[in-house]
Coordinates of C-alpha atoms and ligand atoms in Angstrom, one line a residue:
M65 CA 69.2 134.8 84.7
G66 CA 66.7 137.8 86.9
T67 CA 64.5 134.1 88.9
A68 CA 65.7 133.9 92.1
R69 CA 66.0 129.9 92.9
L70 CA 64.3 128.2 95.1
T71 CA 66.1 123.8 96.0
I72 CA 64.6 122.0 97.6
D73 CA 65.7 119.0 99.5
T74 CA 63.6 115.9 99.8
G75 CA 65.9 113.7 101.0
A76 CA 64.8 116.1 104.1
L77 CA 62.1 116.1 103.3
K78 CA 61.0 112.6 103.7
A79 CA 64.0 112.3 107.4
N80 CA 61.3 114.3 108.3
W81 CA 58.1 112.3 107.8
R82 CA 60.9 109.7 109.3
A83 CA 61.7 111.3 112.2
L84 CA 58.4 111.9 113.7
D85 CA 56.6 108.6 112.5
A86 CA 59.4 107.1 114.8
M87 CA 57.7 109.1 117.2
S88 CA 54.4 107.1 117.3
G89 CA 54.6 103.1 118.2
A90 CA 54.3 100.6 115.2
A91 CA 49.9 100.0 115.6
C92 CA 49.7 104.1 114.6
E93 CA 50.0 105.0 111.6
T94 CA 51.7 107.9 110.5
G95 CA 49.3 110.3 106.8
A96 CA 51.1 113.4 105.0
V97 CA 49.1 117.1 105.6
V98 CA 49.5 118.3 101.3
K99 CA 47.1 120.7 101.9
A100 CA 47.6 124.1 100.3
D101 CA 49.8 122.6 97.6
G102 CA 51.8 120.5 99.5
Y103 CA 52.5 124.3 101.6
G104 CA 53.2 126.2 99.0
L105 CA 56.7 123.7 98.0
G106 CA 53.8 121.9 94.8
A107 CA 51.7 118.9 95.7
D108 CA 53.1 117.1 92.7
L109 CA 56.6 116.8 94.2
V110 CA 55.7 116.9 98.2
A111 CA 52.8 114.1 97.8
E112 CA 55.1 111.3 95.9
A113 CA 57.8 112.5 98.4
M114 CA 56.3 111.1 101.2
A115 CA 54.5 108.0 99.3
G116 CA 58.4 107.2 98.4
A117 CA 58.8 107.5 101.9
G118 CA 56.2 104.9 103.1
A119 CA 53.1 107.4 104.1
R120 CA 49.7 106.1 102.5
S121 CA 47.4 108.1 104.0
F122 CA 47.2 111.8 103.1
F123 CA 45.1 114.8 103.9
V124 CA 44.4 118.0 101.4
A125 CA 41.9 120.5 102.4
M126 CA 39.6 120.8 98.9
A127 CA 38.7 117.3 97.3
E128 CA 40.4 119.4 94.3
E129 CA 43.2 118.7 96.1
G130 CA 42.8 115.0 96.2
A131 CA 42.3 115.0 93.1
Q132 CA 45.9 116.1 92.1
V133 CA 47.0 113.9 94.0
R134 CA 45.7 111.1 93.3
A135 CA 47.1 111.2 90.4
V136 CA 50.7 111.5 92.0
V137 CA 50.5 108.1 94.0
G138 CA 48.1 106.0 92.5
P139 CA 45.2 104.0 93.4
G140 CA 45.5 102.6 97.0
A141 CA 46.3 105.6 99.4
A142 CA 43.3 106.7 101.3
I143 CA 42.7 111.1 100.7
Y144 CA 41.1 111.9 103.2
V145 CA 39.2 116.9 102.6
F146 CA 39.2 118.3 105.1
S147 CA 36.5 121.0 103.8
G148 CA 34.3 117.6 103.3
H149 CA 31.4 116.5 101.4
M150 CA 30.2 120.1 99.9
A151 CA 27.8 120.7 97.5
G152 CA 29.7 120.3 94.3
D153 CA 31.6 117.5 95.1
A154 CA 30.8 114.0 94.9
E155 CA 32.6 113.2 91.0
T156 CA 35.5 114.4 92.3
L157 CA 35.3 112.5 95.3
A158 CA 34.0 109.3 93.9
G159 CA 36.1 110.1 91.0
A160 CA 39.4 109.7 93.1
D161 CA 38.4 108.3 95.4
L162 CA 38.8 110.3 97.8
I163 CA 37.7 109.8 101.6
P164 CA 35.5 113.5 103.3
L165 CA 35.8 114.0 106.2
L166 CA 31.9 115.3 107.1
N167 CA 32.0 118.0 109.5
S168 CA 28.1 118.0 110.2
A169 CA 24.8 116.5 110.5
E170 CA 24.0 118.5 106.8
Q171 CA 27.9 116.7 105.3
I172 CA 26.8 113.6 106.1
A173 CA 23.0 114.1 104.7
R174 CA 24.9 115.1 102.0
H175 CA 26.8 112.0 101.7
V176 CA 24.5 109.5 102.5
E177 CA 22.2 110.7 99.9
A178 CA 24.3 111.4 96.7
L179 CA 27.2 108.9 97.4
P180 CA 25.8 106.4 99.5
D181 CA 28.2 104.0 99.5
R182 CA 31.5 105.4 99.7
P183 CA 33.9 105.9 102.6
F184 CA 34.0 108.3 105.1
G185 CA 34.9 109.7 107.9
I186 CA 34.0 112.1 110.5
Q187 CA 35.5 115.2 111.9
L188 CA 34.8 116.5 115.3
D189 CA 35.2 119.5 117.8
T190 CA 36.5 119.0 120.7
G191 CA 36.9 122.5 121.4
M192 CA 38.3 124.6 119.0
N193 CA 35.3 125.6 117.7
R194 CA 36.7 125.6 113.5
L195 CA 35.2 122.8 112.5
G196 CA 32.9 119.2 113.0
L197 CA 30.7 117.7 114.9
E198 CA 30.6 119.1 118.3
P199 CA 29.7 117.4 121.3
G200 CA 26.1 117.6 120.9
D201 CA 25.3 116.6 117.3
W202 CA 27.2 113.7 117.9
A203 CA 25.3 112.3 119.7
G204 CA 23.1 112.1 118.2
L205 CA 23.6 110.9 115.4
R206 CA 26.6 108.3 115.8
E207 CA 24.6 104.5 116.8
A208 CA 23.4 105.7 112.4
V209 CA 26.7 107.0 111.4
M210 CA 28.7 104.0 112.8
G211 CA 26.7 102.0 111.0
R212 CA 27.4 103.1 107.5
G213 CA 31.5 102.3 109.1
P214 CA 33.7 105.5 108.6
R215 CA 36.9 105.0 107.9
L216 CA 38.6 107.7 110.3
V217 CA 37.4 109.8 113.1
M218 CA 39.1 112.8 113.6
S219 CA 39.5 116.3 115.9
H220 CA 42.3 118.8 116.1
L221 CA 44.4 120.7 119.0
A222 CA 43.9 124.7 118.6
C223 CA 47.1 124.5 121.1
A224 CA 48.9 121.9 120.1
D225 CA 52.9 124.1 120.0
E226 CA 52.0 125.5 123.0
P227 CA 53.1 121.8 125.0
G228 CA 52.3 122.8 128.6
H229 CA 48.4 124.8 127.9
P230 CA 45.5 123.5 129.5
M231 CA 43.6 123.4 126.1
N232 CA 45.8 120.3 124.9
A233 CA 44.4 118.3 127.9
G234 CA 41.1 119.0 127.9
Q235 CA 41.2 118.4 123.6
R236 CA 41.6 115.2 123.8
E237 CA 40.4 114.9 127.3
A238 CA 36.4 115.9 124.9
F239 CA 37.3 113.6 121.7
E240 CA 38.3 110.5 124.4
A241 CA 34.6 111.0 126.4
M242 CA 33.3 111.6 122.0
T243 CA 34.7 107.9 120.6
A244 CA 35.1 106.3 123.9
G245 CA 33.9 102.4 122.6
L246 CA 34.4 103.3 118.5
D247 CA 34.9 100.8 116.6
C248 CA 37.4 102.8 114.2
P249 CA 40.6 104.5 113.8
R250 CA 41.0 107.0 115.4
S251 CA 43.2 110.4 114.9
L252 CA 43.6 114.2 116.8
A253 CA 47.2 114.6 116.3
A254 CA 48.4 117.6 113.5
T255 CA 52.7 118.5 114.0
G256 CA 52.3 119.9 117.0
G257 CA 50.4 116.8 119.4
T258 CA 52.4 114.7 117.8
L259 CA 55.4 115.8 119.9
L260 CA 52.8 116.0 122.8
G261 CA 53.7 112.2 122.8
T262 CA 52.3 108.8 122.3
D263 CA 48.9 109.6 124.7
F264 CA 47.5 112.3 122.0
H265 CA 48.7 109.7 118.3
Y266 CA 45.4 107.3 118.9
D267 CA 45.3 105.0 115.2
V268 CA 46.4 108.1 112.5
T269 CA 48.9 111.1 112.9
R270 CA 48.6 114.1 110.5
P271 CA 52.3 116.0 110.4
G272 CA 52.0 118.4 108.0
V273 CA 54.8 122.0 108.7
G274 CA 57.0 119.9 110.9
L275 CA 57.6 117.4 107.5
Y276 CA 58.2 121.4 105.8
G277 CA 60.8 122.1 108.1
G278 CA 57.9 124.0 110.1
L279 CA 58.2 124.8 113.7
P280 CA 57.6 123.0 116.4
F281 CA 59.3 120.7 114.9
A282 CA 62.6 122.4 116.0
E283 CA 64.5 119.1 115.5
A284 CA 63.1 119.3 111.3
R285 CA 65.6 118.8 108.4
P286 CA 65.7 122.4 106.6
V287 CA 63.5 121.0 102.9
L288 CA 64.4 125.1 101.1
R289 CA 66.9 126.6 100.9
L290 CA 66.2 130.7 98.5
D291 CA 68.7 131.9 96.2
V292 CA 68.1 135.6 94.7
P293 CA 70.2 136.7 92.2
V294 CA 72.6 140.1 92.4
I295 CA 71.6 142.3 89.5
Q296 CA 73.4 145.5 90.4
T297 CA 75.8 147.2 93.4
R298 CA 76.1 150.6 94.0
T299 CA 77.8 153.6 96.3
V300 CA 75.3 155.2 98.7
G301 CA 77.1 158.4 100.2
P302 CA 76.3 159.4 103.5
G303 CA 72.9 161.5 103.8
E304 CA 71.5 159.3 100.5
P305 CA 67.9 157.9 100.7
V306 CA 67.4 154.2 99.9
G307 CA 64.4 152.9 98.3
Y308 CA 60.8 153.7 98.5
G309 CA 59.8 156.7 100.8
N310 CA 63.1 157.0 101.4
A311 CA 62.7 154.2 104.3
W312 CA 66.7 153.9 105.6
T313 CA 68.6 156.8 104.5
A314 CA 73.2 155.9 104.9
T315 CA 74.9 157.7 107.9
E316 CA 78.0 156.5 106.6
E317 CA 79.0 155.3 102.9
T318 CA 77.6 151.9 102.3
R319 CA 77.5 149.2 99.8
I320 CA 74.0 149.0 97.8
A321 CA 73.1 145.4 96.6
T322 CA 69.5 145.4 94.8
V323 CA 68.3 141.5 94.2
S324 CA 66.0 140.1 91.9
A325 CA 62.7 139.8 94.1
G326 CA 60.0 140.8 96.1
Y327 CA 57.3 140.6 98.3
A328 CA 55.2 139.6 94.5
D329 CA 57.2 136.4 95.8
G330 CA 56.3 136.2 99.0
L331 CA 58.5 138.0 100.8
I332 CA 56.7 139.5 103.0
R333 CA 56.9 143.1 103.0
A334 CA 56.8 143.6 106.4
M335 CA 59.7 141.5 107.1
G336 CA 61.9 144.4 105.4
P337 CA 63.0 146.9 108.7
R338 CA 64.1 143.0 110.5
A339 CA 65.2 141.0 107.4
V340 CA 68.8 139.2 106.7
L341 CA 70.2 137.3 103.5
Y342 CA 73.0 135.8 103.3
A343 CA 76.4 135.6 102.0
D344 CA 78.9 132.4 102.0
G345 CA 77.3 132.6 105.9
M346 CA 78.2 136.5 106.4
P347 CA 74.5 138.8 107.2
C348 CA 73.4 140.6 105.0
P349 CA 70.5 143.5 106.1
V350 CA 68.1 144.7 103.8
R351 CA 68.0 148.8 104.0
G352 CA 65.1 150.0 102.6
R353 CA 61.6 148.6 101.8
V354 CA 61.4 145.3 100.0
S355 CA 59.3 146.1 96.2
M356 CA 57.2 144.0 94.7
D357 CA 60.0 143.0 92.3
L358 CA 63.2 143.7 94.4
I359 CA 65.5 144.2 98.0
T360 CA 68.3 146.3 98.6
V361 CA 70.9 144.9 100.3
D362 CA 73.2 145.9 102.8
V363 CA 76.5 144.6 101.8
T364 CA 80.1 146.8 102.9
Q365 CA 81.7 144.4 105.2
L366 CA 81.5 141.6 101.8
A367 CA 85.1 141.5 100.5
E368 CA 82.9 140.3 97.5
V369 CA 79.6 140.6 95.6
P370 CA 78.4 137.2 94.8
D371 CA 76.0 136.4 91.8
R372 CA 73.9 135.6 93.8
L373 CA 72.2 136.4 98.2
E374 CA 70.7 133.6 99.9
L375 CA 67.5 134.5 101.6
L376 CA 67.0 131.0 103.6
G377 CA 69.0 127.9 103.7
P378 CA 71.4 127.0 106.8
H379 CA 72.1 130.3 107.9
Q380 CA 68.0 131.1 108.1
G381 CA 65.0 128.9 108.1
V382 CA 61.2 129.6 107.1
D383 CA 61.4 131.0 110.7
D384 CA 64.4 132.7 110.6
L385 CA 62.2 135.1 107.8
A386 CA 58.6 134.5 109.5
A387 CA 59.8 135.8 112.8
A388 CA 61.5 139.6 110.9
A389 CA 57.8 139.4 109.2
G390 CA 55.7 139.0 112.4
T391 CA 54.8 135.9 111.4
I392 CA 55.3 131.8 111.5
G393 CA 56.3 129.9 108.8
Y394 CA 53.2 128.3 107.7
E395 CA 52.8 131.6 105.9
I396 CA 56.1 131.9 104.6
L397 CA 55.8 128.0 102.7
T398 CA 52.8 128.9 102.1
S399 CA 53.5 132.3 100.4
L400 CA 56.4 131.0 98.5
G401 CA 55.9 132.9 95.4
A402 CA 55.5 131.8 91.7
R403 CA 57.9 132.6 89.6
Y404 CA 60.4 130.5 91.8
E405 CA 63.0 128.3 89.5
R406 CA 61.7 125.8 91.5
A407 CA 65.1 122.9 91.9
V408 CA 64.8 119.5 93.1
A409 CA 68.1 118.6 95.6
Ligands
PLP678 C1 46.5 121.7 108.0 C2 46.1 120.8 109.4 C3 47.2 119.3 110.6 C4 48.5 119.7 110.0 O1 48.4 120.5 110.8 P1 50.3 121.3 110.4 O2 50.2 121.9 112.1 O3 51.1 122.0 109.4 O4 51.2 119.3 111.3 C5 46.7 118.9 110.5 N1 44.5 119.0 110.4 C6 44.2 119.1 110.4 C7 42.9 119.3 110.2 C8 44.5 120.5 109.2 O5 43.9 121.6 109.4

């Protein structure tokens, strides 16, 4: 079979949620962010694993994602929608019992008009300038909104992956100022904020990437393994080029294995010159450009070429691959291809 196999370790997913959960006190609830199809791993599989680990609050980006999660976790769990209440969302929000995190006066008006008796939360902007009510907007709306009993008031940190960044304390202060005296659960921390310490945890944390084994949660258990089949092996002599654009030329006799995966599977083309695949712990560098469906790999040093080479696994995680491609683990995760044979370990 020419299809690469992506193995998802649900035990590691659960262990990562429990490890992040253990960082907060008993009064703080740990949620699970499962937007973007569970960061590319599959929303159904991830939501089921998180519910199994003990999560009772889930976060998605869009209402449609929330409806998918509801079908998996059943009634009872809270499912929050970061994009809030967009035009046309009312039926999905009500039908799947979702909680939109309203981010503007316009959204608050839309929600109160369309779904006056349905739950909602509020998103505040504490300096990131991406989503949420600004302090001025909030001051004018706060009393009326609080009278309607929001389920959660939240904000998001811009620089939480840099513990020493002054933005963290600044946003926390802004959040305090905007939420002082409110009788309502509060949430500020994603993975990075959870790692900053309990001052940032409030009532609900919202980890995403750390669940999936990505930085900034350096102690996370790796969740993914990606094994790519070798289709063909050949020997090239000194002076012979490999792949598109003759981007690499052998300087000595080299054994090249061609493996069955490429940028159409989310293996970002830019990683080419720095990426490595592994055979039983032995690194095998990529030679030449990453093609749409194929990658050429130097296996000269192997006594025997295995049927598959490992692209993600114990020797290389999503952040290693991200470094080779000049991006972040989040992008490697959410780019994971639709063509992989997906297996659960
Ligand atoms: C994506 C997202 C999260 C999760 O962030 P991670 O860095 O993946 O933990 C939490 N809150 C909001 C508002 C988000 O957009």
